CSV table of C-alpha atoms and ligand atoms in Angstrom, one decimal:
chain,number,residue,atom,x,y,z
G,1,MET,CA,67.1,93.0,95.7
G,2,ASP,CA,68.7,93.1,92.3
G,3,GLU,CA,71.1,90.3,92.0
G,4,VAL,CA,74.0,91.1,89.9
G,5,LEU,CA,75.7,87.8,90.4
G,6,VAL,CA,74.2,84.4,90.8
G,7,ALA,CA,76.3,81.3,91.0
G,8,THR,CA,74.8,77.8,91.5
G,9,ASP,CA,76.6,74.7,92.4
G,10,VAL,CA,79.8,75.6,90.7
G,11,ARG,CA,82.3,72.7,90.3
G,12,ARG,CA,85.6,72.4,89.0
G,13,GLU,CA,88.1,69.7,88.8
G,14,TYR,CA,91.7,69.5,87.6
G,15,GLY,CA,92.6,65.8,87.3
G,16,GLU,CA,92.1,64.3,90.9
G,17,THR,CA,92.1,67.8,92.4
G,18,VAL,CA,88.6,69.1,93.2
G,19,ALA,CA,89.2,72.8,93.0
G,20,LEU,CA,85.6,73.9,93.6
G,21,ASP,CA,83.1,71.4,95.3
G,22,GLY,CA,79.8,72.9,94.5
G,23,VAL,CA,79.8,76.4,95.3
G,24,SER,CA,76.7,78.5,95.2
G,25,LEU,CA,76.5,82.3,96.1
G,26,SER,CA,75.0,85.6,94.8
G,27,ALA,CA,75.8,89.3,95.2
G,28,HIS,CA,73.4,92.2,94.7
G,29,ALA,CA,74.1,95.7,93.3
G,30,GLY,CA,76.5,97.8,95.5
G,31,GLU,CA,77.4,94.8,97.6
G,32,VAL,CA,81.1,94.0,98.4
G,33,LEU,CA,81.7,90.3,98.5
G,34,ALA,CA,84.9,89.0,100.0
G,35,LEU,CA,86.2,85.3,99.3
G,36,VAL,CA,88.5,84.4,101.8
G,37,GLY,CA,90.8,81.3,102.2
G,38,PRO,CA,94.4,80.0,102.4
G,39,ASN,CA,96.4,79.2,99.1
G,40,GLY,CA,94.8,76.3,97.3
G,41,ALA,CA,91.2,76.9,98.9
G,42,GLY,CA,89.8,77.8,95.3
G,43,LYS,CA,89.5,81.6,95.3
G,44,THR,CA,91.2,82.0,91.9
G,45,THR,CA,89.3,79.1,90.4
G,46,LEU,CA,86.0,80.7,91.5
G,47,VAL,CA,86.8,83.9,90.2
G,48,ARG,CA,87.6,82.4,86.9
G,49,ALA,CA,84.3,80.3,87.1
G,50,LEU,CA,82.4,83.5,87.8
G,51,THR,CA,83.9,85.4,85.1
G,52,GLY,CA,83.8,82.6,82.5
G,53,THR,CA,87.6,82.4,82.1
G,54,THR,CA,87.4,78.7,83.1
G,55,ASP,CA,85.2,75.9,82.2
G,56,ALA,CA,83.2,74.9,85.2
G,57,GLU,CA,80.2,72.7,86.0
G,58,GLY,CA,77.0,74.4,87.3
G,59,ASP,CA,75.3,77.7,86.5
G,60,VAL,CA,76.9,81.4,86.6
G,61,GLU,CA,74.9,84.3,85.5
G,62,LEU,CA,76.1,88.0,85.5
G,63,PHE,CA,73.3,90.5,85.0
G,64,GLY,CA,71.0,87.5,84.1
G,65,THR,CA,73.4,86.5,81.2
G,66,PRO,CA,76.1,83.6,81.2
G,67,PRO,CA,79.5,85.1,81.9
G,68,THR,CA,80.8,84.5,78.4
G,69,ALA,CA,77.9,86.4,76.7
G,70,VAL,CA,77.9,89.5,79.1
G,71,ASP,CA,78.4,92.9,77.9
G,72,ARG,CA,82.1,93.3,78.8
G,73,ASP,CA,81.8,97.1,79.1
G,74,ARG,CA,79.9,96.2,82.4
G,75,ILE,CA,82.7,94.0,84.0
G,76,GLY,CA,86.1,95.0,85.4
G,77,LEU,CA,88.4,92.0,86.0
G,78,LEU,CA,91.8,91.9,87.7
G,79,PRO,CA,93.1,88.2,87.5
G,80,GLN,CA,95.5,87.1,90.0
G,81,SER,CA,98.4,86.7,87.7
G,82,PHE,CA,98.5,89.7,85.3
G,83,THR,CA,101.7,90.9,83.6
G,84,PRO,CA,101.3,93.8,81.3
G,85,ALA,CA,103.9,94.8,78.9
G,86,GLU,CA,106.7,96.1,81.1
G,87,ARG,CA,108.2,98.8,79.1
G,88,LEU,CA,104.9,100.8,78.9
G,89,THR,CA,104.3,103.7,81.4
G,90,ALA,CA,101.3,103.3,83.7
G,91,ARG,CA,99.5,105.8,81.5
G,92,GLU,CA,100.2,103.9,78.4
G,93,LEU,CA,99.0,100.7,79.8
G,94,VAL,CA,95.8,102.1,81.2
G,95,THR,CA,95.3,103.9,77.8
G,96,TYR,CA,95.8,100.6,76.0
G,97,TYR,CA,93.1,99.0,78.0
G,98,ALA,CA,90.7,101.9,77.6
G,99,GLY,CA,91.2,101.2,73.9
G,100,LEU,CA,89.3,98.0,74.2
G,101,TYR,CA,86.1,99.6,75.4
G,102,ASP,CA,83.6,102.0,73.7
G,103,GLU,CA,83.3,104.3,76.7
G,104,THR,CA,85.9,104.8,79.6
G,105,LEU,CA,86.8,107.2,82.3
G,106,SER,CA,89.6,109.5,82.0
G,107,VAL,CA,92.9,107.7,82.2
G,108,ASP,CA,94.5,110.2,84.5
G,109,ASP,CA,91.5,110.4,86.8
G,110,VAL,CA,91.8,106.7,87.2
G,111,LEU,CA,95.5,106.7,87.9
G,112,ALA,CA,94.9,109.4,90.3
G,113,ASP,CA,92.2,107.3,92.0
G,114,VAL,CA,94.6,104.5,92.5
G,115,GLY,CA,97.1,107.0,94.0
G,116,LEU,CA,99.5,106.9,90.7
G,117,ALA,CA,99.1,110.5,89.7
G,118,GLY,CA,102.8,111.1,90.3
G,119,SER,CA,103.9,107.9,88.5
G,120,ALA,CA,101.8,108.0,85.5
G,121,GLY,CA,104.8,108.5,83.3
G,122,THR,CA,106.9,105.9,84.7
G,123,ALA,CA,107.5,102.7,83.0
G,124,TYR,CA,105.8,99.6,84.7
G,125,GLU,CA,109.0,97.8,85.1
G,126,ASN,CA,110.4,100.7,87.2
G,127,LEU,CA,107.4,101.0,89.5
G,128,SER,CA,107.5,99.1,92.9
G,129,GLY,CA,105.6,95.9,93.4
G,130,GLY,CA,102.8,98.0,95.0
G,131,GLN,CA,102.5,100.4,92.2
G,132,GLN,CA,102.5,97.8,89.7
G,133,ARG,CA,99.4,96.2,91.5
G,134,ARG,CA,97.9,99.4,91.6
G,135,VAL,CA,98.2,100.1,87.6
G,136,CYS,CA,96.6,96.6,87.2
G,137,VAL,CA,93.7,97.7,89.5
G,138,ALA,CA,93.4,100.8,87.2
G,139,THR,CA,93.0,98.7,84.2
G,140,ALA,CA,90.0,97.1,85.7
G,141,LEU,CA,88.4,100.3,86.7
G,142,ILE,CA,88.9,102.1,83.3
G,143,ASN,CA,85.8,101.0,81.8
G,144,ASP,CA,83.5,102.2,85.0
G,145,PRO,CA,82.3,98.8,85.2
G,146,ASP,CA,79.1,97.7,87.2
G,147,LEU,CA,80.6,94.5,88.4
G,148,LEU,CA,84.3,94.6,89.4
G,149,VAL,CA,86.1,91.2,90.1
G,150,LEU,CA,89.5,91.6,91.8
G,151,ASP,CA,91.5,88.4,92.6
G,152,GLU,CA,94.0,89.6,95.3
G,153,PRO,CA,94.1,93.1,94.5
G,154,THR,CA,96.1,94.4,97.5
G,155,THR,CA,99.0,91.7,97.1
G,156,GLY,CA,102.3,93.5,97.4
G,157,ILE,CA,100.7,96.8,98.3
G,158,ASP,CA,101.9,98.4,101.7
G,159,PRO,CA,99.4,98.9,104.5
G,160,ALA,CA,98.7,102.7,103.6
G,161,GLY,CA,98.0,101.8,100.1
G,162,ARG,CA,95.8,98.9,100.9
G,163,ARG,CA,93.8,101.3,103.1
G,164,ALA,CA,93.5,103.8,100.2
G,165,LEU,CA,92.5,101.1,97.8
G,166,TRP,CA,89.7,100.1,100.4
G,167,ASP,CA,88.4,103.4,100.4
G,168,LEU,CA,88.2,103.5,96.7
G,169,LEU,CA,86.5,100.4,96.7
G,170,GLU,CA,84.0,101.3,99.2
G,171,GLY,CA,83.4,104.7,97.2
G,172,LEU,CA,82.6,102.6,94.1
G,173,ALA,CA,80.2,100.3,96.0
G,174,ASP,CA,78.4,103.3,97.4
G,175,ARG,CA,77.7,104.4,93.9
G,176,GLY,CA,76.3,100.9,93.2
G,177,VAL,CA,79.2,98.8,91.8
G,178,THR,CA,79.2,95.3,92.8
G,179,ILE,CA,82.5,94.1,94.0
G,180,VAL,CA,83.8,90.7,94.2
G,181,VAL,CA,87.2,90.6,95.8
G,182,THR,CA,89.4,87.7,96.9
G,183,THR,CA,92.0,87.9,99.7
G,184,HIS,CA,93.7,86.0,102.2
G,185,TYR,CA,94.1,88.9,104.7
G,186,MET,CA,91.4,88.5,107.2
G,187,GLU,CA,91.3,92.1,108.3
G,188,GLU,CA,91.0,93.3,104.8
G,189,ALA,CA,87.9,91.1,104.3
G,190,HIS,CA,86.2,92.2,107.5
G,191,ARG,CA,86.8,95.9,106.8
G,192,LEU,CA,85.8,95.9,103.2
G,193,ALA,CA,83.1,93.5,102.8
G,194,ASP,CA,79.3,93.5,103.4
G,195,ARG,CA,79.4,89.8,103.3
G,196,VAL,CA,82.5,87.4,103.6
G,197,GLY,CA,82.6,83.9,102.0
G,198,LEU,CA,85.0,81.6,103.6
G,199,LEU,CA,86.5,79.1,101.2
G,200,ALA,CA,88.1,75.8,102.3
G,201,ASP,CA,89.0,72.9,99.9
G,202,GLY,CA,86.8,74.1,97.2
G,203,ARG,CA,83.8,74.6,99.5
G,204,LEU,CA,82.0,77.7,100.7
G,205,VAL,CA,81.9,77.0,104.5
G,206,ALA,CA,80.2,80.2,105.6
G,207,LEU,CA,78.8,83.2,103.7
G,208,ASP,CA,77.6,86.0,105.8
G,209,ASP,CA,78.2,89.7,107.4
G,210,PRO,CA,81.5,89.5,109.0
G,211,ASP,CA,80.4,90.9,112.3
G,212,ALA,CA,77.6,88.1,112.3
G,213,LEU,CA,80.2,85.4,111.5
G,214,VAL,CA,82.4,86.5,114.5
G,215,ALA,CA,79.6,86.7,117.0
G,216,GLU,CA,78.3,83.3,115.7
G,217,HIS,CA,81.3,81.5,115.5
G,218,GLY,CA,84.2,83.5,117.0
G,219,GLY,CA,84.1,82.4,120.4
G,220,THR,CA,85.1,84.6,123.2
G,221,SER,CA,87.7,87.3,123.9
G,222,LEU,CA,91.2,85.9,124.3
G,223,LEU,CA,94.4,86.6,126.1
G,224,VAL,CA,97.2,85.4,123.8
G,225,VAL,CA,100.5,84.5,125.6
G,226,GLU,CA,103.7,84.4,123.6
G,227,GLY,CA,106.4,82.3,124.8
G,228,THR,CA,108.1,78.9,124.7
G,229,PHE,CA,105.6,76.4,126.0
G,230,ASP,CA,104.9,72.6,126.0
G,231,GLU,CA,101.8,70.5,126.2
G,232,ALA,CA,101.8,70.4,129.8
G,233,THR,CA,101.9,74.2,130.2
G,234,PRO,CA,98.1,74.9,130.3
G,235,GLU,CA,97.6,72.2,132.9
G,236,ARG,CA,100.2,73.8,135.2
G,237,ILE,CA,98.4,77.1,135.5
G,238,ASP,CA,95.9,77.5,138.1
G,239,TYR,CA,93.3,79.8,136.6
G,240,PRO,CA,89.6,79.2,136.0
G,241,ALA,CA,89.5,79.6,132.3
G,242,GLU,CA,89.8,77.4,129.0
G,243,MET,CA,93.4,77.3,128.0
G,244,SER,CA,95.0,75.9,124.8
G,245,LEU,CA,98.0,76.0,122.8
G,246,ARG,CA,97.6,77.1,119.0
G,247,ASN,CA,100.7,77.8,116.9
G,248,GLY,CA,103.0,77.7,119.8
G,249,SER,CA,100.9,80.5,121.7
G,250,LEU,CA,99.1,80.0,124.8
G,251,LEU,CA,95.5,81.0,124.4
G,252,VAL,CA,93.3,81.8,127.6
G,253,ALA,CA,89.6,82.0,126.5
G,254,GLY,CA,87.0,84.2,127.9
G,255,VAL,CA,89.3,86.8,129.6
G,256,ARG,CA,87.7,90.2,130.1
G,257,PRO,CA,90.5,93.2,130.3
G,258,GLU,CA,90.0,93.6,134.2
G,259,ALA,CA,91.0,89.8,134.8
G,260,ILE,CA,94.2,90.2,132.9
G,261,ALA,CA,96.2,90.8,136.0
G,262,GLY,CA,94.6,87.6,137.5
G,263,VAL,CA,96.1,85.4,134.5
G,264,VAL,CA,99.4,87.2,135.1
G,265,ASP,CA,99.5,86.3,138.6
G,266,ALA,CA,98.7,82.7,137.8
G,267,LEU,CA,101.3,82.5,135.2
G,268,GLU,CA,103.8,83.8,137.7
G,269,ASP,CA,102.6,81.3,140.4
G,270,ALA,CA,102.9,78.5,138.1
G,271,GLY,CA,106.6,79.6,137.0
G,272,VAL,CA,105.8,80.2,133.5
G,273,ALA,CA,107.8,82.6,131.7
G,274,TYR,CA,106.5,84.4,128.6
G,275,ASP,CA,107.7,87.0,126.0
G,276,SER,CA,104.5,89.0,125.6
G,277,LEU,CA,100.7,89.2,126.4
G,278,THR,CA,98.0,90.3,123.8
G,279,TRP,CA,94.2,90.6,124.7
G,280,ARG,CA,92.1,90.6,121.8
G,281,GLN,CA,88.6,90.2,120.6
G,282,PRO,CA,87.9,87.1,118.3
G,283,ASP,CA,88.1,87.8,114.6
G,284,LEU,CA,87.5,86.1,111.3
G,285,GLU,CA,90.7,84.0,111.7
G,286,ASP,CA,89.0,82.5,114.8
G,287,VAL,CA,85.9,81.8,112.8
G,288,TYR,CA,87.9,80.1,109.8
G,289,LEU,CA,89.6,78.0,112.5
G,290,GLU,CA,86.4,77.2,114.2
G,291,LEU,CA,84.6,76.1,110.9
G,292,THR,CA,87.7,74.4,109.2
G,293,GLY,CA,89.9,73.3,111.9
G,294,THR,CA,92.7,75.1,110.0
G,295,ALA,CA,94.1,78.6,110.1
G,296,VAL,CA,94.3,81.1,107.3
G,297,GLY,CA,97.3,82.4,109.1
G,298,GLN,CA,97.1,85.9,107.8
G,299,ARG,CA,95.6,88.0,110.6
G,300,GLY,CA,96.1,92.0,110.2
G,301,GLU,CA,98.5,93.5,108.0
G,302,PRO,CA,101.1,91.6,105.8
G,303,HIS,CA,104.5,91.5,107.1
G,304,GLN,CA,107.3,93.0,105.5
G,305,ASP,CA,108.9,89.6,104.1
G,306,GLU,CA,105.6,88.8,102.6
G,307,LEU,CA,105.8,91.9,100.2
G,308,PRO,CA,107.2,91.0,96.8
G,309,ALA,CA,110.8,92.0,95.6
G,310,GLY,CA,110.4,95.7,94.5
G,311,GLY,CA,109.6,96.8,98.0
G,312,LEU,CA,106.9,98.9,99.4
G,313,ALA,CA,104.6,101.0,97.2
L,1,ADP,P1,93.5,79.7,95.7
L,1,ADP,O1,93.3,81.0,94.7
L,1,ADP,O2,92.6,79.8,96.9
L,1,ADP,O3,95.0,79.8,96.1
L,1,ADP,P2,93.2,78.0,93.4
L,1,ADP,O4,91.7,78.3,92.9
L,1,ADP,O5,94.4,78.7,92.8
L,1,ADP,O6,93.0,78.5,95.0
L,1,ADP,O7,93.3,76.6,93.4
L,1,ADP,C1,92.5,75.5,94.0
L,1,ADP,C2,93.1,74.1,93.9
L,1,ADP,O8,92.8,73.9,92.3
L,1,ADP,C3,94.5,73.8,94.2
L,1,ADP,O9,94.7,72.7,94.7
L,1,ADP,C4,95.3,74.2,92.9
L,1,ADP,O10,96.4,73.5,93.1
L,1,ADP,C5,94.3,73.6,91.9
L,1,ADP,N1,94.4,74.2,90.6
L,1,ADP,C6,94.1,75.3,90.4
L,1,ADP,N2,94.4,75.7,89.1
L,1,ADP,C7,94.9,74.7,88.5
L,1,ADP,C8,95.3,74.2,87.3
L,1,ADP,N3,95.4,75.2,86.2
L,1,ADP,N4,95.8,72.9,87.0
L,1,ADP,C9,95.8,72.1,87.9
L,1,ADP,N5,95.4,72.4,89.4
L,1,ADP,C10,95.0,73.6,89.5
């Protein structure tokens, strides 16, 4: 398969901090690769190393060329912190970035693609946080890149806007665009990526198809019991399943849906009060926890209080 991106043993230290501890990965044409991990895992440093915007040890090639020498018309990059001129309108900003390239897509088409057709004439500073992020995504798309590298593109975008962006990215990948995207949302990585790379402390602890990762490392289905428990609670419940406490919740492993009533009975028999019960299949968050011993802590949709000031898109 055509490898668009090949990184070998990439390392980056900042003083005492090892930001990247020997990461190797590759991505082929049309592949969506998601890099996942909690804050500080090394995602941004890896994106910067892959795009030649930080000095790193090791070897990176994009289209067979070092990143600093690659034809920039072929790359679309959305850095994590990207603050364009705030007084310009969405259309003016994307037009400005279009001016950096020989050939571009239509500015209005790209703004429509990211869901901003109706806000093209609005000044960046007057857009919501989610709309601002979409303008930034548009600047990365305007040169119709073959490789798109997006560092947390959906941060601040509301759930509907995120799903629209996923559809857009999937459409691009179907046309052969290679996409490297970082996120701390596990659901996003699972939904979007052909392969997910799990980063922890500067290391790539796994890189595979998300379904394969869950099947191999996710464990069994779980009943999640929310309430106020103490360390002795699991031992008090007389039910033949593995029980544990995680982040204050009581987890009952390996419960099939038809067995939920039996667990409810066992909780009642033990006099254990609870607020809610949720049955779910294992997911990438479980994989991350299994492989690293720590949680990314971002299962599912972002909560309202995670959205930046400026509100919903
Ligand atoms: P992530 O994107 O996953 O949040 P980063 O790549 O930003 O992770 O950071 C990885 C580690 O490197 C962190 O410990 C961070 O504090 C450190 N780091 C990143 N950039 C710098 C920098 N410019 N100077 C010093 N330390 C840095």
